[in-house]
XYZ file of C-alpha atoms in Angstrom:
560
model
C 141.960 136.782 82.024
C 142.658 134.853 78.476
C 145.429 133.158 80.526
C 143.603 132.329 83.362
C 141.610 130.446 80.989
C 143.979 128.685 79.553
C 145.640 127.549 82.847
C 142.013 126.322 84.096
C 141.066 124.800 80.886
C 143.207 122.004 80.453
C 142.839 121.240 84.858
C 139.588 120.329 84.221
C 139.844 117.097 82.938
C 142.002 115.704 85.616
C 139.764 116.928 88.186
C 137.341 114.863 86.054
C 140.070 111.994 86.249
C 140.587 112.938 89.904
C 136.809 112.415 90.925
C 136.556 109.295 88.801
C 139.153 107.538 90.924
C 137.841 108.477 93.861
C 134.712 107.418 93.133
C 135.829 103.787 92.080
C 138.046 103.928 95.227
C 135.224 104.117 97.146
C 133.026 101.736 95.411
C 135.646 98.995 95.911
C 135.113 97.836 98.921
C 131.332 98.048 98.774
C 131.866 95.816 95.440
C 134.111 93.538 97.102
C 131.640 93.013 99.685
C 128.562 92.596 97.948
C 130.619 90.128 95.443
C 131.968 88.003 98.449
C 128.558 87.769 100.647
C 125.797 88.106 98.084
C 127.028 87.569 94.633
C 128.912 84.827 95.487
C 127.084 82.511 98.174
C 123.553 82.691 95.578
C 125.549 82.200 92.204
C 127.046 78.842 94.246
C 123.284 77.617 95.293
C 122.340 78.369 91.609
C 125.118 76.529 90.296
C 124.334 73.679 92.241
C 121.326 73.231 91.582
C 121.648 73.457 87.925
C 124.606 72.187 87.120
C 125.265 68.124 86.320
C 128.456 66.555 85.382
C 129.781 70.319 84.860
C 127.123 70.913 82.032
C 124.206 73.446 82.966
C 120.834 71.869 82.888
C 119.013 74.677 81.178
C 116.426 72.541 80.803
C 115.095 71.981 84.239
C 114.140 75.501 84.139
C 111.479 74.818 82.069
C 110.639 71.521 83.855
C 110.537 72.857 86.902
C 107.974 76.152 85.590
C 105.803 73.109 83.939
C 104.601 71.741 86.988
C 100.949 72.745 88.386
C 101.944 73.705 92.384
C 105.363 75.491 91.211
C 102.931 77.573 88.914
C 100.159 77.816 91.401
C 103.322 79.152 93.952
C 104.035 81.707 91.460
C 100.393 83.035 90.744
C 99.703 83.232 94.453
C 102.615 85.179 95.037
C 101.865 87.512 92.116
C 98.023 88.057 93.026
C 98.428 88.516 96.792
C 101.371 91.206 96.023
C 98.712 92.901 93.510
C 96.228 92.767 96.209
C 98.446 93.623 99.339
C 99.833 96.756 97.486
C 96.028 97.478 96.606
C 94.763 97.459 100.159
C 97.565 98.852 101.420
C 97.522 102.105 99.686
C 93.246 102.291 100.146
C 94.208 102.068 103.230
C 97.137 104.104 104.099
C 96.702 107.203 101.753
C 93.948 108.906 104.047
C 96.872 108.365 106.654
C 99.064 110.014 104.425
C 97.523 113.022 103.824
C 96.371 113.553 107.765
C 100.265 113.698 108.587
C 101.572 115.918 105.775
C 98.044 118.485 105.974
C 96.578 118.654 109.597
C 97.969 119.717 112.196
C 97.142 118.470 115.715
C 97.981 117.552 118.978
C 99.917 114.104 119.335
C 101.233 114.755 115.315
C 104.685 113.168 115.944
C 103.449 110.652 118.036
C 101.361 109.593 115.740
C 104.226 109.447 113.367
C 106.465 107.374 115.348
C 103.604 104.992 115.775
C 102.611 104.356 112.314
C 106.103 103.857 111.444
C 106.602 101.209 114.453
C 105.381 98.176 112.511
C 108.135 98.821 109.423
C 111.194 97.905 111.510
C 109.497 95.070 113.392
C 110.450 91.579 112.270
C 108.153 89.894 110.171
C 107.953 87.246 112.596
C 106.910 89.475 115.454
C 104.068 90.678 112.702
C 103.110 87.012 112.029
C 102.905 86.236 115.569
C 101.078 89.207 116.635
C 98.339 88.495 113.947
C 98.250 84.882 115.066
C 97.494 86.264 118.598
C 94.863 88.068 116.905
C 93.250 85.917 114.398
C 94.532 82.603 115.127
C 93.419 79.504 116.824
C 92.869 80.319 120.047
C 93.013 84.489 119.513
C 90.880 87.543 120.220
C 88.867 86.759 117.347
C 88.425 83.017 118.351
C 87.336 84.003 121.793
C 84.854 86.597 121.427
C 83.034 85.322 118.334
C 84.642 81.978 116.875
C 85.981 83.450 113.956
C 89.649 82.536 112.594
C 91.663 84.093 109.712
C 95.096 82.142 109.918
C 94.105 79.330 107.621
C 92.759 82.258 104.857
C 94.799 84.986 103.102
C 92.945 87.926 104.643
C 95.123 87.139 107.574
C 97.890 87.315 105.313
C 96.889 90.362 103.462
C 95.802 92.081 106.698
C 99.451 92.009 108.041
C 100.962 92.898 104.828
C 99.125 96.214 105.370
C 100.024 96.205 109.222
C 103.743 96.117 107.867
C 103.679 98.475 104.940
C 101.468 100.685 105.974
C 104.017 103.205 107.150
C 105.774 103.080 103.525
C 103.024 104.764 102.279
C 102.814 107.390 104.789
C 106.298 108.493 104.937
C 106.263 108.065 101.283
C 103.811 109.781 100.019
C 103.113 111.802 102.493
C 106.782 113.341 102.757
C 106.094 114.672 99.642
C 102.590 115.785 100.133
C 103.497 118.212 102.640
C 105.896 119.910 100.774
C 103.551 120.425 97.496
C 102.418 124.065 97.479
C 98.640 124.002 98.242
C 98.085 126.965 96.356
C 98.520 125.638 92.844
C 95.064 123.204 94.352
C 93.626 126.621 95.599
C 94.143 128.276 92.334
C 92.184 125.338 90.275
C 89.599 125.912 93.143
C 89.243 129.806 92.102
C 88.557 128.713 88.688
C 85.732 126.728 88.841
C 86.716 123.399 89.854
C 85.294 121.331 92.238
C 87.645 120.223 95.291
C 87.660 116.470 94.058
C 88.587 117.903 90.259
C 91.423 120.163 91.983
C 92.977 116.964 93.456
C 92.622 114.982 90.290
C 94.026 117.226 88.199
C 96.656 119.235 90.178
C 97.734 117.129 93.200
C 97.501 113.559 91.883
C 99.350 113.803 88.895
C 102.459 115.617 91.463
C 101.640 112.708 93.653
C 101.617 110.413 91.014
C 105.572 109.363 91.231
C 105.862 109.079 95.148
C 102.374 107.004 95.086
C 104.302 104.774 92.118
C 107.344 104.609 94.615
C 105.533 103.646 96.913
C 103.473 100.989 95.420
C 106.515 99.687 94.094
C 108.121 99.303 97.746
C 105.126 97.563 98.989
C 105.127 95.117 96.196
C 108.468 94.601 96.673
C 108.401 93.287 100.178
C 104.870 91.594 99.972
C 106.675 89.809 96.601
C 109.551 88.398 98.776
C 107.351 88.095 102.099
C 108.807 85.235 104.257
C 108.012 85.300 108.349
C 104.684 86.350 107.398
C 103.007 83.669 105.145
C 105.501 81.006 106.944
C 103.658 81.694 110.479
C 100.176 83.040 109.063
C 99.996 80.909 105.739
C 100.691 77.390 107.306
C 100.568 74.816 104.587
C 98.199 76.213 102.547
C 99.802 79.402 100.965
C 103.371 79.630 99.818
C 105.292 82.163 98.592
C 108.363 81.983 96.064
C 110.045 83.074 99.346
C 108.428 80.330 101.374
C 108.629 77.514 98.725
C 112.716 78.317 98.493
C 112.732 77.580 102.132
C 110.879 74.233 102.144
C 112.720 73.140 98.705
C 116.096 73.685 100.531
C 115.118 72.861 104.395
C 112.589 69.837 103.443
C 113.007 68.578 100.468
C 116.636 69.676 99.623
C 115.189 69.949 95.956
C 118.354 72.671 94.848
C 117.305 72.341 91.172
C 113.777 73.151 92.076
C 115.555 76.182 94.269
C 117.277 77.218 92.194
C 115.329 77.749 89.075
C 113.089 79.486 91.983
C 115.823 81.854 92.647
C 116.568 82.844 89.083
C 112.511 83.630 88.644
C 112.516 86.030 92.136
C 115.778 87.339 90.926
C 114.315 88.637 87.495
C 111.427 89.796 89.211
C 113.000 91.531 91.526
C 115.367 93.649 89.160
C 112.361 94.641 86.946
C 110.700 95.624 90.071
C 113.755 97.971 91.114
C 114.211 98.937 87.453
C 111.050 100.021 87.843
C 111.282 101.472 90.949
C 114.570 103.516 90.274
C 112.701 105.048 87.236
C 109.542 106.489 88.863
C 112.370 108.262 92.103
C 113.755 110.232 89.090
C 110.743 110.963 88.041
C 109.840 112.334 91.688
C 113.293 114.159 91.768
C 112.257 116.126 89.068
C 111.069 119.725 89.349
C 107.915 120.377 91.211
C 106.618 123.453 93.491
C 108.015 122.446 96.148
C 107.750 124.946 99.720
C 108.774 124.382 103.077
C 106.601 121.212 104.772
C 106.366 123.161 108.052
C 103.936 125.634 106.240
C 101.643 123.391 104.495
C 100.125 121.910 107.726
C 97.323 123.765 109.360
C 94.312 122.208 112.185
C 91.587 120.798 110.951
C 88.608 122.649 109.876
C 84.728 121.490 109.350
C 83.076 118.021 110.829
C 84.481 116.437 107.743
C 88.336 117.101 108.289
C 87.697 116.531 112.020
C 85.999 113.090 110.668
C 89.009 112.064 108.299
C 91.227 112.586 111.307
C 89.209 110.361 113.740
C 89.046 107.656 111.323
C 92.893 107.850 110.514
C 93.633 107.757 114.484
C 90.873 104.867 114.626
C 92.457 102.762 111.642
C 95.725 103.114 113.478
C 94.129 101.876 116.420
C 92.465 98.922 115.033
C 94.908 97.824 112.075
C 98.050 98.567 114.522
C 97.922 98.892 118.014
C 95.261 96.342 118.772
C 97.811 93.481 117.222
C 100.533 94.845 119.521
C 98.860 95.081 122.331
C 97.090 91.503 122.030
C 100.578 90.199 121.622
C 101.474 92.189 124.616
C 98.809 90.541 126.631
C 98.945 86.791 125.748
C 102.859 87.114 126.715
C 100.792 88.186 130.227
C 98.306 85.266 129.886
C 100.416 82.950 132.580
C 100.213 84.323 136.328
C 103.601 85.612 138.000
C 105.337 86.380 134.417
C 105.679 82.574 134.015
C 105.748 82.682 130.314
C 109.251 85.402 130.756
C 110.455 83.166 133.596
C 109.978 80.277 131.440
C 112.383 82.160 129.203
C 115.348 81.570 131.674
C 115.416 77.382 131.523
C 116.172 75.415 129.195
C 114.175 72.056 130.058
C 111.391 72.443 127.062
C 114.154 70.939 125.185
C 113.530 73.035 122.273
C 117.180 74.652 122.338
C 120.788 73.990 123.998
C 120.721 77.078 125.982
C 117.563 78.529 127.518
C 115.257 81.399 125.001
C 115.946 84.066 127.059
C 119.959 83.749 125.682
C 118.397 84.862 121.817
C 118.066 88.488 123.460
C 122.063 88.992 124.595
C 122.889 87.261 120.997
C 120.730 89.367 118.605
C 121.709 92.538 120.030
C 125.128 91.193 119.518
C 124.754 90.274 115.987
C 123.026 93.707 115.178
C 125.616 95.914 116.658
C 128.226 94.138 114.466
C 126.095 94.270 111.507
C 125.058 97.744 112.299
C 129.222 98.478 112.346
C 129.382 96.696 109.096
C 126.284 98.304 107.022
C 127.905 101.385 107.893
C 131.218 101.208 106.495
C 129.764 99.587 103.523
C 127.298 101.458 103.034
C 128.781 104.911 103.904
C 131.458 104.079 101.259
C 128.861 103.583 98.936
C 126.531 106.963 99.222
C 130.056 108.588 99.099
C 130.563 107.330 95.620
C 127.378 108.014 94.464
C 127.088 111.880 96.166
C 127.015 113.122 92.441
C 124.146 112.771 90.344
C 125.991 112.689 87.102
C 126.931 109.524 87.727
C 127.370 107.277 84.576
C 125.498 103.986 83.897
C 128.516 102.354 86.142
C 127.818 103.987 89.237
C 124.061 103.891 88.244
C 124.257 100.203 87.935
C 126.234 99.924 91.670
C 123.411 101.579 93.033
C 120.864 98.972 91.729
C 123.157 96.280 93.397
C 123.105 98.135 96.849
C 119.055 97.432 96.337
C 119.090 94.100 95.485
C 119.613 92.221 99.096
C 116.229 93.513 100.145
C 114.355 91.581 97.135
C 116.453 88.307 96.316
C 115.565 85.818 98.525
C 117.380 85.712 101.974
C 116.969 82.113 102.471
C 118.893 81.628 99.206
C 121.489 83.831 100.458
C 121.656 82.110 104.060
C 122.043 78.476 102.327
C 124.425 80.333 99.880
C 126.134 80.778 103.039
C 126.826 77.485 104.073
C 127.666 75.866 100.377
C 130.316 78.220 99.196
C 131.554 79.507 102.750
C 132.849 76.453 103.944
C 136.814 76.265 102.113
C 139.674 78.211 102.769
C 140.180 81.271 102.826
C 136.581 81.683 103.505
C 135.648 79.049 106.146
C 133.255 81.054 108.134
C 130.604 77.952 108.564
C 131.901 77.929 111.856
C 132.259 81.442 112.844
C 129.775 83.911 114.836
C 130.760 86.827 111.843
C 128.652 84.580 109.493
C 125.373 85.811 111.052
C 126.506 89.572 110.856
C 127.570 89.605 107.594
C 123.995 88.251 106.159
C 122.961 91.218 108.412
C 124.281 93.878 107.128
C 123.367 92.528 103.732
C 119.864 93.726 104.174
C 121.227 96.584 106.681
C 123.370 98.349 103.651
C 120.436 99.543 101.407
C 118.824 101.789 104.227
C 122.342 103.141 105.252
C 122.804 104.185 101.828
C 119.184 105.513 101.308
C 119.175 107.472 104.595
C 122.596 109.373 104.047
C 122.443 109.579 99.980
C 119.649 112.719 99.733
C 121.789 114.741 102.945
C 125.131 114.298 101.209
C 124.197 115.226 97.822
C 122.489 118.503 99.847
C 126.360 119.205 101.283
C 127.659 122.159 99.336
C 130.627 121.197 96.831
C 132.368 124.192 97.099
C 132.914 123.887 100.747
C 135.116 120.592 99.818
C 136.574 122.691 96.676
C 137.305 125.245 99.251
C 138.919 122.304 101.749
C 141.026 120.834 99.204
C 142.546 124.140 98.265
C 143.472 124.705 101.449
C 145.704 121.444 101.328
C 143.389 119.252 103.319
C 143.760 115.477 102.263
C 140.233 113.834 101.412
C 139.867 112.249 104.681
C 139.958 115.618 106.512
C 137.618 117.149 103.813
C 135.304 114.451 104.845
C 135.889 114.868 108.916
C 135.759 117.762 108.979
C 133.409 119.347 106.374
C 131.099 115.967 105.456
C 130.816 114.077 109.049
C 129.504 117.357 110.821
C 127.053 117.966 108.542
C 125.578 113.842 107.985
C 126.145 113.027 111.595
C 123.075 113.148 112.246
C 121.889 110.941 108.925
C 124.830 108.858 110.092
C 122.794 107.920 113.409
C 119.733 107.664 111.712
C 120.969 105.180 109.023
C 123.073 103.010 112.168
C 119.478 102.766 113.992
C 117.531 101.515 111.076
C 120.740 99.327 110.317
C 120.027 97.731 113.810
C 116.337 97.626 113.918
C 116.470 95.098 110.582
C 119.340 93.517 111.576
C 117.902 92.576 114.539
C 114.598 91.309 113.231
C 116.484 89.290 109.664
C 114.898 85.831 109.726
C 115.162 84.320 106.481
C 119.176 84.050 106.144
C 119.364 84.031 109.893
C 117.790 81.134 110.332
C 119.827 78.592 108.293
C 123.362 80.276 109.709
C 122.241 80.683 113.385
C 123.916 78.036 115.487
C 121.526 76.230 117.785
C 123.445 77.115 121.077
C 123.313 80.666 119.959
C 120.002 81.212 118.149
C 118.964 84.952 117.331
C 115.256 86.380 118.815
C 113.428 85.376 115.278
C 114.693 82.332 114.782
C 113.817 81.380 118.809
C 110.452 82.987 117.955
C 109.824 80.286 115.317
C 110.956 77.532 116.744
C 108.804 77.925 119.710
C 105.937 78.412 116.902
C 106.901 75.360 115.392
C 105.982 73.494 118.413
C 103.009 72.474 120.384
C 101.929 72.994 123.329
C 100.882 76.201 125.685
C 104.005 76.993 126.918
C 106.144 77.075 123.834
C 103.688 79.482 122.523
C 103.381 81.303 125.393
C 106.890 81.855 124.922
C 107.406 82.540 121.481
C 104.647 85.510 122.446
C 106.892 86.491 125.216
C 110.253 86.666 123.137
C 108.015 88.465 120.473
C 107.106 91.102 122.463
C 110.829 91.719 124.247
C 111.865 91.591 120.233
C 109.078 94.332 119.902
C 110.015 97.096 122.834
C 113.546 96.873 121.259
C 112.615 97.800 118.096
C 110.593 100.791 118.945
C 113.143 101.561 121.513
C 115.235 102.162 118.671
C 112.310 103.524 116.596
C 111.548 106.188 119.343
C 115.350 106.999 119.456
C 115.395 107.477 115.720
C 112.259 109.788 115.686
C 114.489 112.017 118.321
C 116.850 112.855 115.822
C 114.920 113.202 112.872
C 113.614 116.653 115.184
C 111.482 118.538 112.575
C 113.135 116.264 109.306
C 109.846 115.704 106.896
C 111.648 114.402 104.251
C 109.747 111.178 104.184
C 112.752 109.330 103.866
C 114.032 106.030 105.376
């Protein structure tokens, strides 16, 4: 026995050593990647902007933060965060709790619908709330009123797009909190509001941070949506990159822009990765399946009908009034219309974006998950060190620095041997799977840190080289996560519009970018069009949405 001991003890170490070197082996490539295509293309639009004679120009930073619109950019974008985030989770909490407590008829439907709007592009979100409560929409015909030149129409899709964040959120964790530890405060005295303050909010508390955090996130960085919806009134960091690059070609100006979203941004996911370690902490946790139960008493029944009637309202009625002014021309003219080119507005006629995006998103899809597989590999353990910890922050940061940085990154420091790619279709991909990587990586990190270690130990000792242990222990077991990540993957591939659209060629534009530039255009027919490539854009996406609800089957994890 003493001699087993000492034969283990001084093995242990190079297993350390051992795991260690896999580990960075399978971070390289994901670093390489993210160093080339993201690291690289916004450090060389930075550079450019501030640099002079090869000296820095620290000083326009401040220059550029003294002046009145930059500041009143920044306070807009601030305040209608705060106040999207606010609305949103009034809003979507109620929803929340109906999915992880009731149980009723329609349930996963439900489910699948609320989470439709979260892989739709922001453009098809902008567009569908212009069909709504723009110049000439529902609102404008039945009683004159129009919300596109205030921020309610803003804010209003903000919570159309994050309102299934929320849900799946917080309500993924709702449903597995044990309701008896509620039931037990209710015994003692307390009333049922006093139970939920003091037992279920505070084990809510991280989850509803999460959340809150993921909604300000996006809302922070919105693009598509205050560039269709805001016109020239409202502006974004996001927005005012674009039109400092695109109009103005101010790159100081853009620059010192990026630097300010960029700091944001990684207190926001500092943040944010603090308050998910909070919520992996120990709590009562019990199976999900046995939390949910029909509703019982007019005022559950009531709570349900007005979830399924906010759902109706806040989501479906912008779909389906995109749906039906894509229908507004007789004989499908608007879709036939699609097929020619003679509008002038592109080299090759709309209908062409459809066979290109899918195109682009399969080979980003391909891409984000390689990448990102790698890179859940290498963080499976969970005594990681600040290293691997710090990796993981990268992985986040594509979905918060601005993607119209990143696009004109592109083009300024891809264009020289050996990466001349200004001319290449990959270009469009790769900016892809930028934003594509994150949800690979989120989607198969919490099942492969759930895959047993000693079935690998076991593996190994058997004389199985680590790319067996991973066939054939690993891939059956995240196969299913592995679909699941590659659908998400291709629903935000296909719907990335703010790098997209400075890379995409005009003879082979992707669906967003055609969608704008038929926005950006008078007349009936363009805009008939852009509602008619909106909607195509649409179906796919909860094509892809219903094909991803499939395999989840009974998974309540409330992940993405």
């Amino acid at each position: 026995m003493d001699l087993a001991r000492t034969e283990v003890a001084p093995r242990a170490p190079r297993e350390g050593r051992k795991g260690n070197a896999a580990r960075l082996g399978l971070m390289a490539l994901p670093v390489a990647f993210f160093g080339v295509f993201f690291a690289y293309p916004v450090a060389a639009i930075v550079a450019r902007g501030l640099k002079a004679d090869g000296a820095w120009q620290v000083g326009r930073i401040g220059e550029v933060l003294a002046q009145s619109d930059i500041r009143h950019v920044l306070w807009f974008t601030t305040w209608q965060a705060l106040a999207s985030t606010a609305l949103t989770l009034l809003v979507a909490l109620p929803g929340a709790y109906v999915l992880a407590r009731f149980d009723f008829p329609g349930k996963r439907l439900l489910r699948a619908v609320v989470t439709v709007p979260f892989v739709l592009p922001t453009v098809v979100v902008g567009t569908a709330f212009l069909a709504l409560v723009g110049r000439g929409g529902l609102l404008d015909e039945l009683w004159g009123v129009r919300l596109d030149t205030t921020v309610w129409a803003i804010l209003l899709a903000h919570v159309f797009f994050n309102y299934a964040v929320v849900v799946r959120t917080v309500g993924g964790l709702w449903a597995q909190l044990d309701p008896r530890q509620e039931e037990a405060a209710r015994v003692l005295g307390a009333s049922r509001f006093t139970a939920w303050r003091t037992v279920t909010l505070p084990a809510l508390g991280p989850a509803v941070a999460a959340a809150a955090l993921m909604v300000f996130l996006f809302t922070f960085t919105s693009f598509g949506v205050v560039q269709i919806l805001g016109g020239p009134t409202f502006s974004t960091l996001e927005v005012e990159i674009y039109r400092q690059t695109s109009e103005i070609f101010d790159l100081a100006t853009a620059a010192v822009l990026t630097i300010v979203q960029f700091a944001a941004v990684g207190a926001i996911l500092a943040v944010h990765a603090w308050t998910v370690r909070r919520r992996e902490t120990a709590l009562r946790l019990v199976d999900a399946a046995g939390t949910a139960r029909r509703p019982r008493g007019g005022g559950q029944w009531a709570l349900l009908a007005g979830v399924l009637a906010t759902v109706a309202v806040l989501i479906l009625l912008p779909l389906a009034v995109l749906v039906q002014r894509s229908l507004d021309a007789p004989g499908l003219g608007y879709y036939r219309a699609l097929t020619s080119s003679d509008g002038g507005v592109f080299l090759v006629p709309p209908i062409d974006a459809v066979g290109n995006s899918l195109t682009y998103a399969l080979a980003a899809t391909a891409i984000a998950l390689v990448i990102g597989g790698l890179a859940a590999a290498a963080l499976t353990r969970r005594d990681a060190g600040r290293l691997v910890r710090g990796f993981d922050a990268l992985l986040m940061l594509p979905l918060g620095v601005s993607a119209v940085t990143v696009g004109f990154g592109f083009l300024i420091a891809l264009d020289e041997p050996p990466l001349d790619l200004r001319a290449s279709w990959i270009l469009v991909p790769l900016a892809q799977a930028l934003v594509g990587v994150p949800f690979v990586v989120r989607t198969m990190l919490p099942v492969l840190r759930a895959v047993d270690g000693r079935l690998r130990e076991a593996a190994a000792v058997l004389g199985a080289s680590p790319w067996r242990v991973w066939r054939e222990v690993d891939l059956p077991l995240v196969r299913r996560a592995l679909l699941i990540a590659a659908g998400f993957a291709f629903a935000v591939s296909l719907g990335e519009f703010g790098a997209t659209v400075f890379i995409a060629r005009p003879d082979n534009p992707t669906l967003p970018v055609a969608v704008a530039k038929l926005l950006g255009r008078a007349g009936e027919l363009n805009y008939g069009q852009a509602m008619a490539l909106s909607t195509i854009l649409m179906l796919v996406c909860a094509a892809a949405l219903l094909v991803l609800e499939g395999l989840r089957g009974t998974d309540r994890t409330g992940e993405f």
